[in-house]
PDB file of C-alpha atoms in Angstrom:
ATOM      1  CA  UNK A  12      11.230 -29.215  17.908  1.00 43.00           C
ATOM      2  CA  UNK A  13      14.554 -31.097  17.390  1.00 44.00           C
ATOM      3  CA  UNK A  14      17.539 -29.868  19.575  1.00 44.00           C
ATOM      4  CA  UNK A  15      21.373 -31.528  19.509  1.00 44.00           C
ATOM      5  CA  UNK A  16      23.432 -31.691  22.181  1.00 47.00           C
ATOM      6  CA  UNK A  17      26.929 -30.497  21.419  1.00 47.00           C
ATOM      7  CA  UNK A  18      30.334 -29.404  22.776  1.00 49.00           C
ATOM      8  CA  UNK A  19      32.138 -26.663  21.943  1.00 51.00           C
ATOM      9  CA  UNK A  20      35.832 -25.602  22.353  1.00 52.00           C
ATOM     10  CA  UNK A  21      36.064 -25.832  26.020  1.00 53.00           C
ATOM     11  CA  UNK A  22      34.166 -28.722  26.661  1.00 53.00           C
ATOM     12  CA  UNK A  23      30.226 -26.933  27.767  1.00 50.00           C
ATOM     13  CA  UNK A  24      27.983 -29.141  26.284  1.00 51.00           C
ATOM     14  CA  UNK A  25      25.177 -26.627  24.816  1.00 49.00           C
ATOM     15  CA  UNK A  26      22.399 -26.984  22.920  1.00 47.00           C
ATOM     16  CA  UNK A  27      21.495 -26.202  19.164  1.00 48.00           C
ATOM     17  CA  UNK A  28      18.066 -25.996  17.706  1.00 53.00           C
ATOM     18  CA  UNK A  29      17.251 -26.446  14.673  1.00 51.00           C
ATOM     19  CA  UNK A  30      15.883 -24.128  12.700  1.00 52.00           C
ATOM     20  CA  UNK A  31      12.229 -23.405  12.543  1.00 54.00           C
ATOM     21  CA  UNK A  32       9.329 -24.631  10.101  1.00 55.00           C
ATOM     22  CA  UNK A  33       9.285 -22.680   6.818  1.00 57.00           C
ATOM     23  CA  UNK A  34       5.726 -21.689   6.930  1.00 55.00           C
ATOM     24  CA  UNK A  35       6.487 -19.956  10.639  1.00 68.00           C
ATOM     25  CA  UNK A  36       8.986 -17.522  10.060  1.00 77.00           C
ATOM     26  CA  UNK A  37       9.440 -13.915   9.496  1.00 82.00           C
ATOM     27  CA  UNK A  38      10.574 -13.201   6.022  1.00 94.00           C
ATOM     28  CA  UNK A  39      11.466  -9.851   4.220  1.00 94.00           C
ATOM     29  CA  UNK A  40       9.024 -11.007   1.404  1.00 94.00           C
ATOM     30  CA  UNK A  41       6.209 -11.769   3.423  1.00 94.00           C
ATOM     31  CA  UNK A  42       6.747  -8.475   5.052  1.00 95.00           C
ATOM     32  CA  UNK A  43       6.770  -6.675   1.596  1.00 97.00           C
ATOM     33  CA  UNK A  44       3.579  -8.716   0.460  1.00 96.00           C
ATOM     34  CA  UNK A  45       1.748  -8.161   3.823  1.00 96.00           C
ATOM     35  CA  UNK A  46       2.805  -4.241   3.148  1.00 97.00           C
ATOM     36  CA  UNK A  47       1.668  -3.878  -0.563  1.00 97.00           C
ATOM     37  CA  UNK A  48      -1.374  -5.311   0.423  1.00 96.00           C
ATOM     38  CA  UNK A  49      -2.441  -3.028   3.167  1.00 97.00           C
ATOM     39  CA  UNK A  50      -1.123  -0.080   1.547  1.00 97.00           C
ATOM     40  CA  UNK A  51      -2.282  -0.909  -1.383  1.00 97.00           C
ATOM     41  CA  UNK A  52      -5.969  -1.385  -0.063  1.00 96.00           C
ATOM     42  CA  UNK A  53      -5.374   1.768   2.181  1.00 97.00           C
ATOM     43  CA  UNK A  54      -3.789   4.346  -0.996  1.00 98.00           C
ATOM     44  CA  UNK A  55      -6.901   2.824  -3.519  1.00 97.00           C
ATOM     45  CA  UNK A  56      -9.339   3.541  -0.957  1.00 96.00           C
ATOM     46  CA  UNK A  57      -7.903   6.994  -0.636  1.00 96.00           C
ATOM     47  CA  UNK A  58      -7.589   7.881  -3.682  1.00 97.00           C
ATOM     48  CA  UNK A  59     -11.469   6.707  -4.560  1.00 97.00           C
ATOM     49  CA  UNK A  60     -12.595   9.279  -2.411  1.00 95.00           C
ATOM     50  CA  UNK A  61     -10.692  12.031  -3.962  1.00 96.00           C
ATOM     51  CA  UNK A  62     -12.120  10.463  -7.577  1.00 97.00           C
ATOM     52  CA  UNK A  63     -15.481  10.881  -6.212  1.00 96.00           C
ATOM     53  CA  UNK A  64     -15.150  14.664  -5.825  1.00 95.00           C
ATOM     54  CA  UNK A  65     -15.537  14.699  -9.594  1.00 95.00           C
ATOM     55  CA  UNK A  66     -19.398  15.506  -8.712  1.00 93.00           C
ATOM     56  CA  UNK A  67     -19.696  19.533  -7.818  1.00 92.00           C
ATOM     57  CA  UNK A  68     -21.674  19.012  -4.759  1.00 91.00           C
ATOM     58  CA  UNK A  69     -19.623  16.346  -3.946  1.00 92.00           C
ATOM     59  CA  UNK A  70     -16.846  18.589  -4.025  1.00 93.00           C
ATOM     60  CA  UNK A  71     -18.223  22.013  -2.622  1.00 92.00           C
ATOM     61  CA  UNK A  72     -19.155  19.921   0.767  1.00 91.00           C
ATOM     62  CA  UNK A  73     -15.639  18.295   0.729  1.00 91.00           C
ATOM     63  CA  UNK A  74     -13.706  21.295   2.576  1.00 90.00           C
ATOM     64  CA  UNK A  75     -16.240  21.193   5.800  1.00 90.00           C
ATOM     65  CA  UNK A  76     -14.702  17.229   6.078  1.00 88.00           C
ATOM     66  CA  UNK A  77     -10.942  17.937   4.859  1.00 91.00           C
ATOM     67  CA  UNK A  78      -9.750  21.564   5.068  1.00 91.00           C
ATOM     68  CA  UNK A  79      -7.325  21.466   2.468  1.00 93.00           C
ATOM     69  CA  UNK A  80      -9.810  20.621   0.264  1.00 94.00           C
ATOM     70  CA  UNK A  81     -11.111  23.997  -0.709  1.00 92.00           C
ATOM     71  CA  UNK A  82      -7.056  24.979  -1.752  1.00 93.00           C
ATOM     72  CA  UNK A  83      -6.743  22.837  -4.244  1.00 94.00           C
ATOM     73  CA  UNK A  84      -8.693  22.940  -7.362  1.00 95.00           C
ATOM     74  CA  UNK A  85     -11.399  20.145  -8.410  1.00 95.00           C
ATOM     75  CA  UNK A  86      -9.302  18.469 -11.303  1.00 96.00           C
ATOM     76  CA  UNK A  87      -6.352  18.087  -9.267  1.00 96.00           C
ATOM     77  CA  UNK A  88      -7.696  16.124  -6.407  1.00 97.00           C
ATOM     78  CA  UNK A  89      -9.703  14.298  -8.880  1.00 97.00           C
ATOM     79  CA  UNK A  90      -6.073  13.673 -10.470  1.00 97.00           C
ATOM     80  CA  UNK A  91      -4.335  12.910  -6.960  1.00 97.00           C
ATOM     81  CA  UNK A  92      -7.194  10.377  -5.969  1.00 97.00           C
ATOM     82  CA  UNK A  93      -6.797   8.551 -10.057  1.00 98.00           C
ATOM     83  CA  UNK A  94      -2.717   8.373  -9.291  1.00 97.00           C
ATOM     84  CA  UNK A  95      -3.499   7.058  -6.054  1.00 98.00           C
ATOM     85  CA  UNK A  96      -6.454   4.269  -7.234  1.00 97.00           C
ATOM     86  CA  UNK A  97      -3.343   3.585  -9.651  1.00 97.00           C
ATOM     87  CA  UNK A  98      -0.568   3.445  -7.409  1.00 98.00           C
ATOM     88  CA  UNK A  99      -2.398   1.179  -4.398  1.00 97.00           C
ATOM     89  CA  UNK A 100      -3.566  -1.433  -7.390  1.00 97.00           C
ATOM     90  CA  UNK A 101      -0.271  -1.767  -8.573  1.00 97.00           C
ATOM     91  CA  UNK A 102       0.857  -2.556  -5.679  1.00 97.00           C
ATOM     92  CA  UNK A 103      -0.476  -5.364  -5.496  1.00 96.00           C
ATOM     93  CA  UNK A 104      -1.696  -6.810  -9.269  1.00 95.00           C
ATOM     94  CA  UNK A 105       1.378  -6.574 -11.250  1.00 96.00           C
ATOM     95  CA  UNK A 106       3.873  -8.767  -8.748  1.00 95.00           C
ATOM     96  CA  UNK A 107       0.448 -10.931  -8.160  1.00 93.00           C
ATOM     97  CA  UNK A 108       0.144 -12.039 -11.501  1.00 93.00           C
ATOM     98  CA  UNK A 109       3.697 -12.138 -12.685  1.00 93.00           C
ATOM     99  CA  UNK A 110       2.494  -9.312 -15.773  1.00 93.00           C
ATOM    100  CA  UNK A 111       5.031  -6.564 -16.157  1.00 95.00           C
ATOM    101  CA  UNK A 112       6.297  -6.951 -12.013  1.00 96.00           C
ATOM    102  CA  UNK A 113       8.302  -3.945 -11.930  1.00 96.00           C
ATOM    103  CA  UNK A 114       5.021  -1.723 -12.148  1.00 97.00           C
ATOM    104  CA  UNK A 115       4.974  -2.458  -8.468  1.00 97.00           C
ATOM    105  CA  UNK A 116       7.897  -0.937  -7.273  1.00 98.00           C
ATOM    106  CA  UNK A 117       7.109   2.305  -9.613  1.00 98.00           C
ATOM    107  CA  UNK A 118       3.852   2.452  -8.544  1.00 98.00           C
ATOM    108  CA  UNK A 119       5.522   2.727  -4.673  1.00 98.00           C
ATOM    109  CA  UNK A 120       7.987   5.254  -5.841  1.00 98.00           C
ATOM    110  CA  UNK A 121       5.067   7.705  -7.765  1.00 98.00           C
ATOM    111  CA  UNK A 122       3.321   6.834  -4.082  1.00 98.00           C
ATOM    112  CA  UNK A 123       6.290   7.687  -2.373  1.00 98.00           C
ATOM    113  CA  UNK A 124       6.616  11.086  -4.467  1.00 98.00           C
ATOM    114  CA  UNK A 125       3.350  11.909  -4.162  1.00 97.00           C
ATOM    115  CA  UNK A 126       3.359  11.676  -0.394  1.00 98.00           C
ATOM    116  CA  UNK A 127       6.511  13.644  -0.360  1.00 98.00           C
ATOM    117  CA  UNK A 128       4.509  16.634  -2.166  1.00 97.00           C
ATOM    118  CA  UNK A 129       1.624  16.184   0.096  1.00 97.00           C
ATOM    119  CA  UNK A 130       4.383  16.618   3.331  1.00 98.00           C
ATOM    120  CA  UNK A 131       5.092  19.754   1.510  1.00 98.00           C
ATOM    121  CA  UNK A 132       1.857  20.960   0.947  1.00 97.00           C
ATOM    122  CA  UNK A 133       0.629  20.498   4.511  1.00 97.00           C
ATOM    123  CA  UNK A 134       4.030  22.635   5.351  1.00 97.00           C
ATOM    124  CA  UNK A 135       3.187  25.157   3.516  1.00 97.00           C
ATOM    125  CA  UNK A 136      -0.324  25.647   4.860  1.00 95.00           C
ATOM    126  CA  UNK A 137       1.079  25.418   8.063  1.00 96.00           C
ATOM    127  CA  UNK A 138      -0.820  21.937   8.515  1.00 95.00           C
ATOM    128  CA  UNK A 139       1.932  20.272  10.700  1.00 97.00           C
ATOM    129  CA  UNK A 140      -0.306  18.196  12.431  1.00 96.00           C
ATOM    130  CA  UNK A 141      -0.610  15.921   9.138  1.00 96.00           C
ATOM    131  CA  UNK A 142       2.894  15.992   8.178  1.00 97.00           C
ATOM    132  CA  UNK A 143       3.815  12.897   9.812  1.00 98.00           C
ATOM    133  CA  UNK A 144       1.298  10.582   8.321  1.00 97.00           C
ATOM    134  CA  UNK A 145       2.343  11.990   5.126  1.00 97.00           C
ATOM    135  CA  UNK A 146       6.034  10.858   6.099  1.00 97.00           C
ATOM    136  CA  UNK A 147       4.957   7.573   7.483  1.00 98.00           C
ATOM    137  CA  UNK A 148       2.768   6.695   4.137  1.00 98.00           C
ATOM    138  CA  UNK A 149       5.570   7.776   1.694  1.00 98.00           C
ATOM    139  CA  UNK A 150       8.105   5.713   3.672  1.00 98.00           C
ATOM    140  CA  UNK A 151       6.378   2.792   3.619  1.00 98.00           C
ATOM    141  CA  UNK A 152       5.975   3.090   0.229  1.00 98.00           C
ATOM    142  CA  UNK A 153       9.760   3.941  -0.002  1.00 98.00           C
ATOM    143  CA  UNK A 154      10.323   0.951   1.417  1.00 98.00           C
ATOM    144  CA  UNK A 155       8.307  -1.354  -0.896  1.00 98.00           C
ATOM    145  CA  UNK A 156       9.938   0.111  -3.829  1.00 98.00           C
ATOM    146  CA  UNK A 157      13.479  -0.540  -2.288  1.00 98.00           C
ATOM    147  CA  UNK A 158      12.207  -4.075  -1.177  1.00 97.00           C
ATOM    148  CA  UNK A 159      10.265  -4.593  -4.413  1.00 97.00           C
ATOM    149  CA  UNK A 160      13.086  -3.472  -7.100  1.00 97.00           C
ATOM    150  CA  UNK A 161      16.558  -4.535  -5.152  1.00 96.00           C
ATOM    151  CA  UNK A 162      15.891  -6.858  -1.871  1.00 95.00           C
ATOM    152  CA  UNK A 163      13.212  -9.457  -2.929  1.00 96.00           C
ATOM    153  CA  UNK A 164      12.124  -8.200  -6.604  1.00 96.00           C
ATOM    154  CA  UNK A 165       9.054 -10.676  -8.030  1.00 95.00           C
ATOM    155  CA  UNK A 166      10.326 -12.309 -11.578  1.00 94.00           C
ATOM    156  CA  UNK A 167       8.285 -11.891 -14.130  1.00 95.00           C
ATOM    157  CA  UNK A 168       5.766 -14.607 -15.192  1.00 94.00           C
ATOM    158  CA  UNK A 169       3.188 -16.054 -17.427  1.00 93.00           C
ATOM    159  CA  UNK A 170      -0.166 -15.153 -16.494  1.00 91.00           C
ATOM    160  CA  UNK A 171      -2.125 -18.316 -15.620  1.00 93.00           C
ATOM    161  CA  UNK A 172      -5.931 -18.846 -15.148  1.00 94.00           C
ATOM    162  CA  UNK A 173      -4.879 -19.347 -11.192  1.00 93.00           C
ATOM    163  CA  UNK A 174      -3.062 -15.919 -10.934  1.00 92.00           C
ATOM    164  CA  UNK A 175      -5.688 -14.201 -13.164  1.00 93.00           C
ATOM    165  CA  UNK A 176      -8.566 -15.444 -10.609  1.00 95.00           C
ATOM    166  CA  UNK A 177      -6.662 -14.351  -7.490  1.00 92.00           C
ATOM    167  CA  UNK A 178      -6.434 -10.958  -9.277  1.00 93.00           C
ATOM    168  CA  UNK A 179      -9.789 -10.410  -9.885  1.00 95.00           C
ATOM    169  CA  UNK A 180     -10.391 -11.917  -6.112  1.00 95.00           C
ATOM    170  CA  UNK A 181      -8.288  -8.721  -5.423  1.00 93.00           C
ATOM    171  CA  UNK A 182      -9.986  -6.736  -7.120  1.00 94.00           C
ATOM    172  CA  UNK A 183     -13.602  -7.821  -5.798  1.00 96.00           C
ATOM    173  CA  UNK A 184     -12.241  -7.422  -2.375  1.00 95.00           C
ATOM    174  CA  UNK A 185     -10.894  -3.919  -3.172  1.00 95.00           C
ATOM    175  CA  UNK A 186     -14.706  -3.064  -4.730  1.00 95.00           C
ATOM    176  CA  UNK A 187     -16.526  -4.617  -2.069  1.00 96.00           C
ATOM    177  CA  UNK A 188     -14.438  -3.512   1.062  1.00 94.00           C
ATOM    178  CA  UNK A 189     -12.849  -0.030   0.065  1.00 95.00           C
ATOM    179  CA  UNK A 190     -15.008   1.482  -3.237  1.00 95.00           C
ATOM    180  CA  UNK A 191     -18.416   0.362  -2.479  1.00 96.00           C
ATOM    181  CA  UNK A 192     -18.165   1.710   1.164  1.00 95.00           C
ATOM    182  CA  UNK A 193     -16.034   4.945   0.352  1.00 93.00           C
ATOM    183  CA  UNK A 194     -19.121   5.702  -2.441  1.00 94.00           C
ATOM    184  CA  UNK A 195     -21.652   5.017  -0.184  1.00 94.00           C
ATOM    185  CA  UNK A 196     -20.423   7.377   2.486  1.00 91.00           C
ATOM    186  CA  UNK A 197     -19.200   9.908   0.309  1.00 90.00           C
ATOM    187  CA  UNK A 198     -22.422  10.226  -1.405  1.00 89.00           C
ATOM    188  CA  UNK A 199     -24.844   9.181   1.912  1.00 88.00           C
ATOM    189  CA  UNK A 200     -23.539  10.720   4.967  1.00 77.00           C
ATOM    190  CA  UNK A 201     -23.805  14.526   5.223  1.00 75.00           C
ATOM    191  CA  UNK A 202     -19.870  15.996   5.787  1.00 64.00           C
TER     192      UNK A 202
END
């Protein structure tokens, strides 16, 4: 690391250092990406297992695993989990490739709404002990929509063959390390 010796007003010689390396720094958009990825993973993985309840046994076991399964009818979990699978993917695809980027920050908001209801849900049940994850999802998601449409918003590009393979790498890691496991247990493991 460089430094410069320098003097200021009153003569004390201090040192200045320059700044450091590009690749090593904290940056809001790095933060965002790092964000929309886990979230994204974590909301698609979610929402798969809420899909999966489409299957009647799958669904009439559900409530001895998640309580507030057995308020809410079959077609609107299955609904919840689809907005979810939709929400955590565009997180991530749309400011990946460049296609339409300003799916991703209204995919954060309808995540950030939905977690909202869900806060209000668990209220009304008197389910306070889930409230907060609720709060912490749909602020995170908050804040990728803020960070996504105002702070550091992703310009809109041509797709190339390079950001069209890194988006199906995305999506093979998504099958292979949140849908194929989620499935597996779902339909394996006794609740």
């Amino acid at each position: 690391m460089n430094r410069h010796l320098g003097e200021n007003v009153v003569g004390v010689k201090d040192m200045e250092q320059q700044p450091k390396a590009r690749g090593k720094r904290f940056t809001l958009n790095g933060a965002l990406w790092s964000l929309q990825v886990l979230f994204g993973f974590f909301f698609a993985g979610s929402g798969f297992g809420k899909v999966l309840l489409y299957d009647g046994a799958l669904y009439a076991a559900a409530p001895r695993a998640v309580a507030w399964y057995a308020a809410v009818p079959q077609p609107l979990i299955v609904f919840i989990g689809i907005c979810e699978v939709l929400g955590g993917v565009g997180m991530i695809l749309p400011a990946m490739t460049g296609v339409k980027p300003k799916l991703t920050p209204l995919a954060a908001v309808g995540l950030t709404l939905t977690m909202i209801l869900a806060a209000v849900f668990h209220v009304m049940r008197g389910e306070y002990a889930l409230v907060p994850a609720n709060l912490l999802l749909g602020g995170v998601a908050a804040f990728i929509a803020v960070g996504r449409w105002k702070l550091r918003p992703i310009a809109p590009a041509i797709l190339t063959t390079s950001r069209a393979l890194k988006s199906l790498a995305v999506l093979g890691a998504l099958t292979l390390l949140v849908f194929v496991p989620t499935w597996y247990t779902m339909t394996n493991v006794p609740f």
